[in-house]
PDB file of C-alpha atoms in Angstrom:
ATOM      1  CA  UNK R   1      13.144  -5.493  -2.158  1.00  0.00           C
ATOM      2  CA  UNK R   2      11.180  -3.411  -4.967  1.00  0.00           C
ATOM      3  CA  UNK R   3      11.084   0.408  -4.307  1.00  0.00           C
ATOM      4  CA  UNK R   4       8.445   2.243  -5.635  1.00  0.00           C
ATOM      5  CA  UNK R   5       9.796   5.592  -7.529  1.00  0.00           C
ATOM      6  CA  UNK R   6       6.641   7.425  -9.021  1.00  0.00           C
ATOM      7  CA  UNK R   7       3.320   7.517 -11.076  1.00  0.00           C
ATOM      8  CA  UNK R   8       3.557   7.792 -14.421  1.00  0.00           C
ATOM      9  CA  UNK R   9       0.767   9.512 -16.747  1.00  0.00           C
ATOM     10  CA  UNK R  10       0.916   9.014 -20.523  1.00  0.00           C
ATOM     11  CA  UNK R  11      -0.232  12.120 -22.321  1.00  0.00           C
ATOM     12  CA  UNK R  12      -0.969  13.210 -26.037  1.00  0.00           C
ATOM     13  CA  UNK R  13       0.900  16.564 -25.812  1.00  0.00           C
ATOM     14  CA  UNK R  14       3.454  17.122 -23.045  1.00  0.00           C
ATOM     15  CA  UNK R  15       3.413  21.033 -23.765  1.00  0.00           C
ATOM     16  CA  UNK R  16      -0.364  21.364 -22.864  1.00  0.00           C
ATOM     17  CA  UNK R  17       0.280  18.795 -19.959  1.00  0.00           C
ATOM     18  CA  UNK R  18       3.182  20.504 -18.332  1.00  0.00           C
ATOM     19  CA  UNK R  19       1.113  23.834 -18.256  1.00  0.00           C
ATOM     20  CA  UNK R  20      -1.890  22.096 -16.880  1.00  0.00           C
ATOM     21  CA  UNK R  21       0.744  20.714 -14.240  1.00  0.00           C
ATOM     22  CA  UNK R  22       2.435  23.758 -13.751  1.00  0.00           C
ATOM     23  CA  UNK R  23      -0.397  26.597 -13.940  1.00  0.00           C
ATOM     24  CA  UNK R  24      -3.582  24.600 -12.441  1.00  0.00           C
ATOM     25  CA  UNK R  25      -1.695  22.440  -9.913  1.00  0.00           C
ATOM     26  CA  UNK R  26       1.342  24.373  -9.177  1.00  0.00           C
ATOM     27  CA  UNK R  27       3.735  21.910  -9.440  1.00  0.00           C
ATOM     28  CA  UNK R  28       7.164  22.302 -11.111  1.00  0.00           C
ATOM     29  CA  UNK R  29       9.209  20.319 -13.866  1.00  0.00           C
ATOM     30  CA  UNK R  30      12.469  19.068 -12.144  1.00  0.00           C
ATOM     31  CA  UNK R  31      13.666  17.068 -15.246  1.00  0.00           C
ATOM     32  CA  UNK R  32      13.263  17.158 -18.787  1.00  0.00           C
ATOM     33  CA  UNK R  33      14.293  14.605 -21.167  1.00  0.00           C
ATOM     34  CA  UNK R  34      11.723  15.230 -23.755  1.00  0.00           C
ATOM     35  CA  UNK R  35       9.550  12.628 -24.095  1.00  0.00           C
ATOM     36  CA  UNK R  36       9.646  12.010 -19.950  1.00  0.00           C
ATOM     37  CA  UNK R  37       9.035  14.995 -17.650  1.00  0.00           C
ATOM     38  CA  UNK R  38       9.609  14.430 -13.948  1.00  0.00           C
ATOM     39  CA  UNK R  39       7.589  16.852 -11.772  1.00  0.00           C
ATOM     40  CA  UNK R  40       8.533  18.137  -7.893  1.00  0.00           C
ATOM     41  CA  UNK R  41       5.491  16.489  -6.372  1.00  0.00           C
ATOM     42  CA  UNK R  42       6.660  12.896  -7.481  1.00  0.00           C
ATOM     43  CA  UNK R  43       4.999  12.182 -10.823  1.00  0.00           C
ATOM     44  CA  UNK R  44       6.274  11.805 -14.010  1.00  0.00           C
ATOM     45  CA  UNK R  45       4.498  12.625 -17.503  1.00  0.00           C
ATOM     46  CA  UNK R  46       5.502  10.601 -20.629  1.00  0.00           C
ATOM     47  CA  UNK R  47       4.618  11.401 -24.227  1.00  0.00           C
ATOM     48  CA  UNK R  48       1.913   8.519 -25.779  1.00  0.00           C
ATOM     49  CA  UNK R  49       3.553   7.848 -28.610  1.00  0.00           C
ATOM     50  CA  UNK R  50       6.698   6.702 -26.904  1.00  0.00           C
ATOM     51  CA  UNK R  51       4.504   4.784 -23.723  1.00  0.00           C
ATOM     52  CA  UNK R  52       2.735   2.866 -26.593  1.00  0.00           C
ATOM     53  CA  UNK R  53       6.427   1.655 -28.068  1.00  0.00           C
ATOM     54  CA  UNK R  54       7.501   0.624 -24.712  1.00  0.00           C
ATOM     55  CA  UNK R  55       4.598  -1.255 -23.571  1.00  0.00           C
ATOM     56  CA  UNK R  56       4.307  -2.801 -27.380  1.00  0.00           C
ATOM     57  CA  UNK R  57       0.887  -1.621 -28.033  1.00  0.00           C
ATOM     58  CA  UNK R  58      -1.743   0.949 -29.556  1.00  0.00           C
ATOM     59  CA  UNK R  59      -4.529   0.021 -26.770  1.00  0.00           C
ATOM     60  CA  UNK R  60      -4.391   2.561 -24.238  1.00  0.00           C
ATOM     61  CA  UNK R  61      -7.706   3.269 -22.694  1.00  0.00           C
ATOM     62  CA  UNK R  62      -8.261   6.657 -21.809  1.00  0.00           C
ATOM     63  CA  UNK R  63     -10.793   8.228 -19.125  1.00  0.00           C
ATOM     64  CA  UNK R  64     -10.754   4.989 -17.544  1.00  0.00           C
ATOM     65  CA  UNK R  65     -11.820   6.454 -14.087  1.00  0.00           C
ATOM     66  CA  UNK R  66      -9.573   3.675 -12.079  1.00  0.00           C
ATOM     67  CA  UNK R  67      -6.954   5.866 -10.582  1.00  0.00           C
ATOM     68  CA  UNK R  68      -6.131   9.432  -9.792  1.00  0.00           C
ATOM     69  CA  UNK R  69      -3.601  11.770  -8.735  1.00  0.00           C
ATOM     70  CA  UNK R  70      -4.030  13.661  -5.453  1.00  0.00           C
ATOM     71  CA  UNK R  71      -3.095  16.690  -4.007  1.00  0.00           C
ATOM     72  CA  UNK R  72      -4.105  18.860  -0.913  1.00  0.00           C
ATOM     73  CA  UNK R  73      -4.768  22.520  -0.906  1.00  0.00           C
ATOM     74  CA  UNK R  74      -4.633  24.272   2.993  1.00  0.00           C
ATOM     75  CA  UNK R  75      -6.404  27.233   1.481  1.00  0.00           C
ATOM     76  CA  UNK R  76      -9.077  25.209  -0.315  1.00  0.00           C
ATOM     77  CA  UNK R  77     -11.796  27.657  -0.780  1.00  0.00           C
ATOM     78  CA  UNK R  78      -9.078  30.126  -2.396  1.00  0.00           C
ATOM     79  CA  UNK R  79      -8.397  26.884  -4.932  1.00  0.00           C
ATOM     80  CA  UNK R  80     -11.627  26.362  -5.719  1.00  0.00           C
ATOM     81  CA  UNK R  81     -11.879  30.453  -6.831  1.00  0.00           C
ATOM     82  CA  UNK R  82      -8.719  29.746  -8.283  1.00  0.00           C
ATOM     83  CA  UNK R  83     -10.245  26.804 -10.683  1.00  0.00           C
ATOM     84  CA  UNK R  84     -12.923  29.343 -11.931  1.00  0.00           C
ATOM     85  CA  UNK R  85      -9.926  31.007 -14.083  1.00  0.00           C
ATOM     86  CA  UNK R  86      -9.637  27.517 -16.172  1.00  0.00           C
ATOM     87  CA  UNK R  87     -13.169  27.451 -17.699  1.00  0.00           C
ATOM     88  CA  UNK R  88     -11.654  24.446 -19.810  1.00  0.00           C
ATOM     89  CA  UNK R  89     -11.519  22.070 -16.761  1.00  0.00           C
ATOM     90  CA  UNK R  90     -13.846  18.897 -17.015  1.00  0.00           C
ATOM     91  CA  UNK R  91     -15.179  18.480 -13.490  1.00  0.00           C
ATOM     92  CA  UNK R  92     -15.482  14.650 -12.341  1.00  0.00           C
ATOM     93  CA  UNK R  93     -17.598  16.171  -9.913  1.00  0.00           C
ATOM     94  CA  UNK R  94     -17.911  19.639  -7.906  1.00  0.00           C
ATOM     95  CA  UNK R  95     -16.932  19.959  -4.314  1.00  0.00           C
ATOM     96  CA  UNK R  96     -17.956  18.023  -2.039  1.00  0.00           C
ATOM     97  CA  UNK R  97     -17.500  17.094   1.765  1.00  0.00           C
ATOM     98  CA  UNK R  98     -16.691  13.835   2.655  1.00  0.00           C
ATOM     99  CA  UNK R  99     -18.364  12.224   5.890  1.00  0.00           C
ATOM    100  CA  UNK R 100     -15.223  12.558   7.967  1.00  0.00           C
ATOM    101  CA  UNK R 101     -15.235  16.548   6.880  1.00  0.00           C
ATOM    102  CA  UNK R 102     -12.739  16.954   4.125  1.00  0.00           C
ATOM    103  CA  UNK R 103     -13.550  18.428   1.078  1.00  0.00           C
ATOM    104  CA  UNK R 104     -12.509  17.750  -2.196  1.00  0.00           C
ATOM    105  CA  UNK R 105     -13.029  18.386  -5.765  1.00  0.00           C
ATOM    106  CA  UNK R 106     -12.293  16.378  -8.567  1.00  0.00           C
ATOM    107  CA  UNK R 107     -11.497  16.992 -12.027  1.00  0.00           C
ATOM    108  CA  UNK R 108      -9.756  15.507 -15.511  1.00  0.00           C
ATOM    109  CA  UNK R 109      -6.398  16.788 -16.788  1.00  0.00           C
ATOM    110  CA  UNK R 110      -5.924  17.382 -20.380  1.00  0.00           C
ATOM    111  CA  UNK R 111      -5.511  13.541 -21.277  1.00  0.00           C
ATOM    112  CA  UNK R 112      -8.541  12.572 -19.038  1.00  0.00           C
ATOM    113  CA  UNK R 113      -6.263  11.435 -15.899  1.00  0.00           C
ATOM    114  CA  UNK R 114      -8.399  12.194 -12.599  1.00  0.00           C
ATOM    115  CA  UNK R 115      -7.016  14.701 -10.476  1.00  0.00           C
ATOM    116  CA  UNK R 116      -8.357  14.989  -6.580  1.00  0.00           C
ATOM    117  CA  UNK R 117      -7.760  17.985  -4.818  1.00  0.00           C
ATOM    118  CA  UNK R 118      -8.453  17.673  -1.507  1.00  0.00           C
ATOM    119  CA  UNK R 119      -8.248  19.557   2.622  1.00  0.00           C
ATOM    120  CA  UNK R 120      -5.443  18.459   4.571  1.00  0.00           C
ATOM    121  CA  UNK R 121      -6.944  17.053   7.793  1.00  0.00           C
ATOM    122  CA  UNK R 122      -5.276  19.423   9.898  1.00  0.00           C
ATOM    123  CA  UNK R 123      -7.269  22.248   8.117  1.00  0.00           C
ATOM    124  CA  UNK R 124     -10.530  19.988   8.381  1.00  0.00           C
ATOM    125  CA  UNK R 125      -9.726  19.723  12.119  1.00  0.00           C
ATOM    126  CA  UNK R 126      -9.597  23.448  12.418  1.00  0.00           C
ATOM    127  CA  UNK R 127     -12.119  24.193  10.255  1.00  0.00           C
ATOM    128  CA  UNK R 128     -14.230  21.660  12.348  1.00  0.00           C
ATOM    129  CA  UNK R 129     -13.154  23.891  15.695  1.00  0.00           C
ATOM    130  CA  UNK R 130     -14.199  26.996  14.121  1.00  0.00           C
ATOM    131  CA  UNK R 131     -17.560  25.911  13.387  1.00  0.00           C
ATOM    132  CA  UNK R 132     -18.131  25.320  17.152  1.00  0.00           C
ATOM    133  CA  UNK R 133     -17.680  21.732  17.628  1.00  0.00           C
ATOM    134  CA  UNK R 134     -16.351  20.439  20.910  1.00  0.00           C
ATOM    135  CA  UNK R 135     -13.032  18.162  20.709  1.00  0.00           C
ATOM    136  CA  UNK R 136     -15.163  15.165  21.242  1.00  0.00           C
ATOM    137  CA  UNK R 137     -17.511  16.179  18.049  1.00  0.00           C
ATOM    138  CA  UNK R 138     -14.269  16.551  16.104  1.00  0.00           C
ATOM    139  CA  UNK R 139     -13.004  13.554  16.667  1.00  0.00           C
ATOM    140  CA  UNK R 140     -16.166  11.717  16.034  1.00  0.00           C
ATOM    141  CA  UNK R 141     -16.838  13.678  12.599  1.00  0.00           C
ATOM    142  CA  UNK R 142     -13.032  13.525  11.599  1.00  0.00           C
ATOM    143  CA  UNK R 143     -12.310  10.036  12.670  1.00  0.00           C
ATOM    144  CA  UNK R 144      -9.066  10.966  14.159  1.00  0.00           C
ATOM    145  CA  UNK R 145      -8.148  10.197  17.755  1.00  0.00           C
ATOM    146  CA  UNK R 146      -8.906  12.656  20.685  1.00  0.00           C
ATOM    147  CA  UNK R 147      -5.283  13.128  21.416  1.00  0.00           C
ATOM    148  CA  UNK R 148      -4.555  14.258  17.950  1.00  0.00           C
ATOM    149  CA  UNK R 149      -7.471  16.328  17.670  1.00  0.00           C
ATOM    150  CA  UNK R 150      -6.473  18.283  21.011  1.00  0.00           C
ATOM    151  CA  UNK R 151      -3.364  19.537  19.274  1.00  0.00           C
ATOM    152  CA  UNK R 152      -5.766  21.973  17.352  1.00  0.00           C
ATOM    153  CA  UNK R 153      -7.958  22.973  19.949  1.00  0.00           C
ATOM    154  CA  UNK R 154      -7.604  26.794  21.273  1.00  0.00           C
TER     155      UNK R 154
END
């Protein structure tokens, strides 16, 4: 049986990409093979030149908007403020709230791969309770079962 290992992103400037993922995302390099770098978050970066050699083509589409790396941040408001320190970041869209209450923001890394950062659902449920919603209302809004939601009720 096949075992999935990790997503791999092709990048044009490895140092710039490493800096982005360390400084903006807060991840760290665990293995650096020069042309290939692996992060503690379970993904890897590959230099574009080497990537093109490996797939035997120069036809690589950037900013295709067909995939993303998804991260979560408990202190979502603090993270949104932190992003303001990086004026070079291009946003796919500003922060928005999904119908189930989760807040997310999407932006591009230096090679135009989409990065999504969202609130963990336990933080969403706690925030909904803090807004004054009942267990039933939180369950309906979050789409999580009442028994799960009750764990976060005060």
